[in-house]
Amino acid sequence: MFNSKFGSIPKFYVRAPGRVNIIGEHIDYCGYSVLPMAVEQDMLIAVEPVKTHTLQLANMNSLYPDFNTSTKNIQIDKTKPLWHNYFLCGFKGIQEHFGLSDLTGMNCLVDGTIPPSSGLSSSSALVCCAGLVTLTALGMNLSKAKLIEFSPLRATDVKLPSGAVFVIANSCVEMNKAATSHFNIRVMECRLAAKLLAKYKSLQWDKVLRLEEVQAHLGVSLEEMLLITEDALHPEPYSPEEVCRCLGISLQELRTQILSPNTQDVLIFKLYQRAKHVYSEAARVLQFKKVCEEAPDNMVQLLGELMNQSHVSCRDMYECSCPELDQLVDICRSFGAQGSRLTGAGWGGCTVSLVPADKLPSFLANVHEAYYQSSDRSRAPEQQSLFATKPGGGALVFLEA
């Protein structure tokens, strides 16, 4: 394929894995730790550096058209989530990080086994892969960090249970984050909740952007933050006018100084529910890590319960599930999963389930029959719909011998 596209052979290959959030959904942008795992499914790019200043991109999947541009003037169209833009982000990221101006051209052929729009970070894998491609073509390197904690940025290894496997199941409902307002509204609701909680506790609320900052300023536990949320916020949705009254600002100030352009016309904000999810989910991540470290006899059961609680919170408090995800979670639990939850942004995409290893064959067969052999889902590629995975390796470069 490379030869037929470019009339040559690749000089090296770069792999970057997809990843799944085992627990810790929609809390990273609020300042809290998450627990991601690299999966075996990955992005692979075959590369040939060339002497010209032309970047030529091709994809093994015919749904994604070929693209070429000059390396001297990389333009990324932010209005359209085109596949090649993710490659350009990785390329431009390296260029800007090292302050490079004269970059070599490349012929690149992209292939991947990560289902798109499924919550397994196919776009992130492509960005990482493209960055590593660019570094390798330039003969440079950069340390690779795992992003787990954000305040401050730290990475910790967590030992997962040996007697169980994680199973990814694709709901076959695609949710395009770039074309939806759900995600933007949730981010803003978390920001407004942080400001109202800060005001309630007489903090400098106008400087606060994230829910974690309120906890840090108060120096209290996550459990105490949940109690403060109960006291400070009401379950009924807030109107923009009520938010203004709480903060003592005008509607104009709210719209111009706090709300983003794409949330200025939102009529209701569910601040109580979003804060409750974030603080409880952050606590579940810490509890999950603690159970893994202590490894009690009922470890798999305890971890499964935390995953189940996470899904309920995502469904009811954060409202980022969908009927198909809920159905799939129920099916997975009924056939032996100790825990099952949506993973990724939600509103479609995948579930992740913790399944005892000895139940795996029957689990896969039963879930396949119950969920995928009905309706249009039977047309989905089976290996991309339902698969067991274990922690995969990180990004790699393979050089031609």
JSON list of C-alpha atoms in Angstrom, two decimals, residues 166-307:
[
{"chain": "A", "resi": 166, "resn": "PHE", "atom": "CA", "xyz": [-11.02, -5.57, 31.28]},
{"chain": "A", "resi": 167, "resn": "VAL", "atom": "CA", "xyz": [-13.45, -5.96, 28.40]},
{"chain": "A", "resi": 168, "resn": "ILE", "atom": "CA", "xyz": [-14.22, -3.07, 26.05]},
{"chain": "A", "resi": 169, "resn": "ALA", "atom": "CA", "xyz": [-17.66, -3.08, 24.44]},
{"chain": "A", "resi": 170, "resn": "ASN", "atom": "CA", "xyz": [-18.57, -0.52, 21.80]},
{"chain": "A", "resi": 171, "resn": "SER", "atom": "CA", "xyz": [-22.17, 0.75, 21.97]},
{"chain": "A", "resi": 172, "resn": "CYS", "atom": "CA", "xyz": [-21.88, 1.51, 18.21]},
{"chain": "A", "resi": 173, "resn": "VAL", "atom": "CA", "xyz": [-23.24, 4.99, 18.94]},
{"chain": "A", "resi": 174, "resn": "GLU", "atom": "CA", "xyz": [-20.74, 7.60, 17.80]},
{"chain": "A", "resi": 175, "resn": "MET", "atom": "CA", "xyz": [-20.46, 10.86, 19.71]},
{"chain": "A", "resi": 176, "resn": "ASN", "atom": "CA", "xyz": [-18.47, 13.52, 17.91]},
{"chain": "A", "resi": 177, "resn": "LYS", "atom": "CA", "xyz": [-17.08, 15.79, 20.66]},
{"chain": "A", "resi": 178, "resn": "ALA", "atom": "CA", "xyz": [-16.12, 18.44, 18.14]},
{"chain": "A", "resi": 179, "resn": "ALA", "atom": "CA", "xyz": [-19.71, 18.80, 16.92]},
{"chain": "A", "resi": 180, "resn": "THR", "atom": "CA", "xyz": [-21.61, 18.85, 20.19]},
{"chain": "A", "resi": 181, "resn": "SER", "atom": "CA", "xyz": [-22.32, 21.41, 22.87]},
{"chain": "A", "resi": 182, "resn": "HIS", "atom": "CA", "xyz": [-22.84, 18.82, 25.66]},
{"chain": "A", "resi": 183, "resn": "PHE", "atom": "CA", "xyz": [-19.15, 18.76, 26.55]},
{"chain": "A", "resi": 184, "resn": "ASN", "atom": "CA", "xyz": [-18.75, 22.56, 26.53]},
{"chain": "A", "resi": 185, "resn": "ILE", "atom": "CA", "xyz": [-21.80, 23.04, 28.74]},
{"chain": "A", "resi": 186, "resn": "ARG", "atom": "CA", "xyz": [-20.53, 20.52, 31.33]},
{"chain": "A", "resi": 187, "resn": "VAL", "atom": "CA", "xyz": [-17.15, 22.30, 31.49]},
{"chain": "A", "resi": 188, "resn": "MET", "atom": "CA", "xyz": [-18.91, 25.61, 32.09]},
{"chain": "A", "resi": 189, "resn": "GLU", "atom": "CA", "xyz": [-21.30, 24.14, 34.67]},
{"chain": "A", "resi": 190, "resn": "CYS", "atom": "CA", "xyz": [-18.28, 22.86, 36.63]},
{"chain": "A", "resi": 191, "resn": "ARG", "atom": "CA", "xyz": [-16.68, 26.30, 36.45]},
{"chain": "A", "resi": 192, "resn": "LEU", "atom": "CA", "xyz": [-19.83, 28.05, 37.66]},
{"chain": "A", "resi": 193, "resn": "ALA", "atom": "CA", "xyz": [-20.27, 25.49, 40.46]},
{"chain": "A", "resi": 194, "resn": "ALA", "atom": "CA", "xyz": [-16.69, 26.16, 41.58]},
{"chain": "A", "resi": 195, "resn": "LYS", "atom": "CA", "xyz": [-17.34, 29.92, 41.66]},
{"chain": "A", "resi": 196, "resn": "LEU", "atom": "CA", "xyz": [-20.59, 29.59, 43.63]},
{"chain": "A", "resi": 197, "resn": "LEU", "atom": "CA", "xyz": [-18.98, 27.21, 46.14]},
{"chain": "A", "resi": 198, "resn": "ALA", "atom": "CA", "xyz": [-16.04, 29.59, 46.53]},
{"chain": "A", "resi": 199, "resn": "LYS", "atom": "CA", "xyz": [-18.39, 32.55, 47.07]},
{"chain": "A", "resi": 200, "resn": "TYR", "atom": "CA", "xyz": [-20.37, 30.53, 49.65]},
{"chain": "A", "resi": 201, "resn": "LYS", "atom": "CA", "xyz": [-17.15, 29.91, 51.61]},
{"chain": "A", "resi": 202, "resn": "SER", "atom": "CA", "xyz": [-16.00, 33.55, 51.26]},
{"chain": "A", "resi": 203, "resn": "LEU", "atom": "CA", "xyz": [-13.08, 32.71, 48.97]},
{"chain": "A", "resi": 204, "resn": "GLN", "atom": "CA", "xyz": [-11.89, 34.94, 46.15]},
{"chain": "A", "resi": 205, "resn": "TRP", "atom": "CA", "xyz": [-14.39, 33.37, 43.75]},
{"chain": "A", "resi": 206, "resn": "ASP", "atom": "CA", "xyz": [-13.49, 35.45, 40.68]},
{"chain": "A", "resi": 207, "resn": "LYS", "atom": "CA", "xyz": [-10.01, 33.83, 40.62]},
{"chain": "A", "resi": 208, "resn": "VAL", "atom": "CA", "xyz": [-11.39, 30.26, 40.91]},
{"chain": "A", "resi": 209, "resn": "LEU", "atom": "CA", "xyz": [-11.83, 28.22, 37.73]},
{"chain": "A", "resi": 210, "resn": "ARG", "atom": "CA", "xyz": [-11.89, 24.58, 38.86]},
{"chain": "A", "resi": 211, "resn": "LEU", "atom": "CA", "xyz": [-13.67, 22.56, 41.53]},
{"chain": "A", "resi": 212, "resn": "GLU", "atom": "CA", "xyz": [-10.34, 21.18, 42.81]},
{"chain": "A", "resi": 213, "resn": "GLU", "atom": "CA", "xyz": [-9.17, 24.72, 43.61]},
{"chain": "A", "resi": 214, "resn": "VAL", "atom": "CA", "xyz": [-12.07, 25.17, 46.05]},
{"chain": "A", "resi": 215, "resn": "GLN", "atom": "CA", "xyz": [-11.08, 22.01, 47.91]},
{"chain": "A", "resi": 216, "resn": "ALA", "atom": "CA", "xyz": [-7.42, 23.03, 47.91]},
{"chain": "A", "resi": 217, "resn": "HIS", "atom": "CA", "xyz": [-8.18, 26.53, 49.27]},
{"chain": "A", "resi": 218, "resn": "LEU", "atom": "CA", "xyz": [-10.40, 25.10, 52.02]},
{"chain": "A", "resi": 219, "resn": "GLY", "atom": "CA", "xyz": [-7.99, 22.26, 52.85]},
{"chain": "A", "resi": 220, "resn": "VAL", "atom": "CA", "xyz": [-10.79, 19.74, 53.37]},
{"chain": "A", "resi": 221, "resn": "SER", "atom": "CA", "xyz": [-11.48, 16.19, 52.17]},
{"chain": "A", "resi": 222, "resn": "LEU", "atom": "CA", "xyz": [-13.54, 15.22, 49.12]},
{"chain": "A", "resi": 223, "resn": "GLU", "atom": "CA", "xyz": [-16.19, 13.86, 51.47]},
{"chain": "A", "resi": 224, "resn": "GLU", "atom": "CA", "xyz": [-16.39, 17.28, 53.15]},
{"chain": "A", "resi": 225, "resn": "MET", "atom": "CA", "xyz": [-16.65, 18.95, 49.73]},
{"chain": "A", "resi": 226, "resn": "LEU", "atom": "CA", "xyz": [-19.71, 16.78, 49.04]},
{"chain": "A", "resi": 227, "resn": "LEU", "atom": "CA", "xyz": [-21.30, 18.02, 52.27]},
{"chain": "A", "resi": 228, "resn": "ILE", "atom": "CA", "xyz": [-20.46, 21.64, 51.40]},
{"chain": "A", "resi": 229, "resn": "THR", "atom": "CA", "xyz": [-22.05, 21.11, 47.97]},
{"chain": "A", "resi": 230, "resn": "GLU", "atom": "CA", "xyz": [-25.22, 19.89, 49.69]},
{"chain": "A", "resi": 231, "resn": "ASP", "atom": "CA", "xyz": [-25.30, 23.07, 51.81]},
{"chain": "A", "resi": 232, "resn": "ALA", "atom": "CA", "xyz": [-24.30, 25.59, 49.17]},
{"chain": "A", "resi": 233, "resn": "LEU", "atom": "CA", "xyz": [-26.08, 24.45, 46.01]},
{"chain": "A", "resi": 234, "resn": "HIS", "atom": "CA", "xyz": [-29.67, 23.33, 45.33]},
{"chain": "A", "resi": 235, "resn": "PRO", "atom": "CA", "xyz": [-30.63, 20.41, 43.05]},
{"chain": "A", "resi": 236, "resn": "GLU", "atom": "CA", "xyz": [-32.97, 22.56, 40.95]},
{"chain": "A", "resi": 237, "resn": "PRO", "atom": "CA", "xyz": [-31.27, 23.99, 37.82]},
{"chain": "A", "resi": 238, "resn": "TYR", "atom": "CA", "xyz": [-29.90, 27.54, 38.00]},
{"chain": "A", "resi": 239, "resn": "SER", "atom": "CA", "xyz": [-30.87, 30.20, 35.50]},
{"chain": "A", "resi": 240, "resn": "PRO", "atom": "CA", "xyz": [-28.23, 32.68, 34.31]},
{"chain": "A", "resi": 241, "resn": "GLU", "atom": "CA", "xyz": [-30.08, 35.34, 36.34]},
{"chain": "A", "resi": 242, "resn": "GLU", "atom": "CA", "xyz": [-29.82, 33.27, 39.54]},
{"chain": "A", "resi": 243, "resn": "VAL", "atom": "CA", "xyz": [-26.10, 32.66, 38.96]},
{"chain": "A", "resi": 244, "resn": "CYS", "atom": "CA", "xyz": [-25.71, 36.45, 38.65]},
{"chain": "A", "resi": 245, "resn": "ARG", "atom": "CA", "xyz": [-27.61, 37.04, 41.90]},
{"chain": "A", "resi": 246, "resn": "CYS", "atom": "CA", "xyz": [-25.45, 34.50, 43.74]},
{"chain": "A", "resi": 247, "resn": "LEU", "atom": "CA", "xyz": [-22.22, 36.08, 42.51]},
{"chain": "A", "resi": 248, "resn": "GLY", "atom": "CA", "xyz": [-23.41, 39.69, 42.66]},
{"chain": "A", "resi": 249, "resn": "ILE", "atom": "CA", "xyz": [-22.67, 40.41, 39.00]},
{"chain": "A", "resi": 250, "resn": "SER", "atom": "CA", "xyz": [-24.68, 41.56, 35.98]},
{"chain": "A", "resi": 251, "resn": "LEU", "atom": "CA", "xyz": [-25.86, 39.32, 33.14]},
{"chain": "A", "resi": 252, "resn": "GLN", "atom": "CA", "xyz": [-23.49, 41.20, 30.86]},
{"chain": "A", "resi": 253, "resn": "GLU", "atom": "CA", "xyz": [-20.55, 40.43, 33.16]},
{"chain": "A", "resi": 254, "resn": "LEU", "atom": "CA", "xyz": [-21.54, 36.76, 33.29]},
{"chain": "A", "resi": 255, "resn": "ARG", "atom": "CA", "xyz": [-21.69, 36.50, 29.51]},
{"chain": "A", "resi": 256, "resn": "THR", "atom": "CA", "xyz": [-18.55, 38.45, 28.71]},
{"chain": "A", "resi": 257, "resn": "GLN", "atom": "CA", "xyz": [-16.26, 37.54, 31.62]},
{"chain": "A", "resi": 258, "resn": "ILE", "atom": "CA", "xyz": [-17.21, 33.97, 32.59]},
{"chain": "A", "resi": 259, "resn": "LEU", "atom": "CA", "xyz": [-19.21, 32.14, 29.92]},
{"chain": "A", "resi": 260, "resn": "SER", "atom": "CA", "xyz": [-17.50, 30.92, 26.76]},
{"chain": "A", "resi": 261, "resn": "PRO", "atom": "CA", "xyz": [-18.93, 32.03, 23.38]},
{"chain": "A", "resi": 262, "resn": "ASN", "atom": "CA", "xyz": [-20.57, 28.63, 22.87]},
{"chain": "A", "resi": 263, "resn": "THR", "atom": "CA", "xyz": [-22.36, 28.65, 26.26]},
{"chain": "A", "resi": 264, "resn": "GLN", "atom": "CA", "xyz": [-23.67, 32.24, 26.32]},
{"chain": "A", "resi": 265, "resn": "ASP", "atom": "CA", "xyz": [-27.16, 31.19, 25.23]},
{"chain": "A", "resi": 266, "resn": "VAL", "atom": "CA", "xyz": [-27.56, 28.29, 27.70]},
{"chain": "A", "resi": 267, "resn": "LEU", "atom": "CA", "xyz": [-30.74, 28.77, 29.76]},
{"chain": "A", "resi": 268, "resn": "ILE", "atom": "CA", "xyz": [-30.18, 26.33, 32.65]},
{"chain": "A", "resi": 269, "resn": "PHE", "atom": "CA", "xyz": [-27.11, 25.15, 34.55]},
{"chain": "A", "resi": 270, "resn": "LYS", "atom": "CA", "xyz": [-27.18, 22.01, 36.74]},
{"chain": "A", "resi": 271, "resn": "LEU", "atom": "CA", "xyz": [-24.48, 23.04, 39.18]},
{"chain": "A", "resi": 272, "resn": "TYR", "atom": "CA", "xyz": [-25.36, 20.78, 42.14]},
{"chain": "A", "resi": 273, "resn": "GLN", "atom": "CA", "xyz": [-25.39, 17.61, 40.01]},
{"chain": "A", "resi": 274, "resn": "ARG", "atom": "CA", "xyz": [-22.11, 18.37, 38.23]},
{"chain": "A", "resi": 275, "resn": "ALA", "atom": "CA", "xyz": [-20.24, 19.21, 41.46]},
{"chain": "A", "resi": 276, "resn": "LYS", "atom": "CA", "xyz": [-21.61, 16.08, 43.17]},
{"chain": "A", "resi": 277, "resn": "HIS", "atom": "CA", "xyz": [-20.36, 13.93, 40.29]},
{"chain": "A", "resi": 278, "resn": "VAL", "atom": "CA", "xyz": [-16.90, 15.50, 40.19]},
{"chain": "A", "resi": 279, "resn": "TYR", "atom": "CA", "xyz": [-16.20, 15.29, 43.93]},
{"chain": "A", "resi": 280, "resn": "SER", "atom": "CA", "xyz": [-17.61, 11.75, 44.27]},
{"chain": "A", "resi": 281, "resn": "GLU", "atom": "CA", "xyz": [-15.79, 10.51, 41.14]},
{"chain": "A", "resi": 282, "resn": "ALA", "atom": "CA", "xyz": [-12.51, 12.01, 42.36]},
{"chain": "A", "resi": 283, "resn": "ALA", "atom": "CA", "xyz": [-13.02, 10.13, 45.64]},
{"chain": "A", "resi": 284, "resn": "ARG", "atom": "CA", "xyz": [-13.71, 6.88, 43.72]},
{"chain": "A", "resi": 285, "resn": "VAL", "atom": "CA", "xyz": [-10.41, 7.21, 41.82]},
{"chain": "A", "resi": 286, "resn": "LEU", "atom": "CA", "xyz": [-8.50, 7.47, 45.12]},
{"chain": "A", "resi": 287, "resn": "GLN", "atom": "CA", "xyz": [-10.45, 4.54, 46.56]},
{"chain": "A", "resi": 288, "resn": "PHE", "atom": "CA", "xyz": [-9.79, 2.45, 43.44]},
{"chain": "A", "resi": 289, "resn": "LYS", "atom": "CA", "xyz": [-6.06, 3.12, 43.75]},
{"chain": "A", "resi": 290, "resn": "LYS", "atom": "CA", "xyz": [-6.15, 2.26, 47.48]},
{"chain": "A", "resi": 291, "resn": "VAL", "atom": "CA", "xyz": [-7.89, -1.09, 46.84]},
{"chain": "A", "resi": 292, "resn": "CYS", "atom": "CA", "xyz": [-5.31, -1.93, 44.16]},
{"chain": "A", "resi": 293, "resn": "GLU", "atom": "CA", "xyz": [-2.48, -1.15, 46.58]},
{"chain": "A", "resi": 294, "resn": "GLU", "atom": "CA", "xyz": [-3.94, -3.13, 49.48]},
{"chain": "A", "resi": 295, "resn": "ALA", "atom": "CA", "xyz": [-5.11, -6.04, 47.26]},
{"chain": "A", "resi": 296, "resn": "PRO", "atom": "CA", "xyz": [-7.70, -7.60, 49.64]},
{"chain": "A", "resi": 297, "resn": "ASP", "atom": "CA", "xyz": [-9.23, -11.01, 48.82]},
{"chain": "A", "resi": 298, "resn": "ASN", "atom": "CA", "xyz": [-12.41, -9.37, 47.51]},
{"chain": "A", "resi": 299, "resn": "MET", "atom": "CA", "xyz": [-10.43, -6.87, 45.42]},
{"chain": "A", "resi": 300, "resn": "VAL", "atom": "CA", "xyz": [-12.24, -7.54, 42.13]},
{"chain": "A", "resi": 301, "resn": "GLN", "atom": "CA", "xyz": [-15.64, -7.17, 43.79]},
{"chain": "A", "resi": 302, "resn": "LEU", "atom": "CA", "xyz": [-14.65, -3.86, 45.46]},
{"chain": "A", "resi": 303, "resn": "LEU", "atom": "CA", "xyz": [-13.22, -2.41, 42.23]},
{"chain": "A", "resi": 304, "resn": "GLY", "atom": "CA", "xyz": [-16.33, -3.53, 40.35]},
{"chain": "A", "resi": 305, "resn": "GLU", "atom": "CA", "xyz": [-18.57, -1.73, 42.84]},
{"chain": "A", "resi": 306, "resn": "LEU", "atom": "CA", "xyz": [-16.61, 1.49, 42.35]},
{"chain": "A", "resi": 307, "resn": "MET", "atom": "CA", "xyz": [-16.97, 1.17, 38.56]}
]
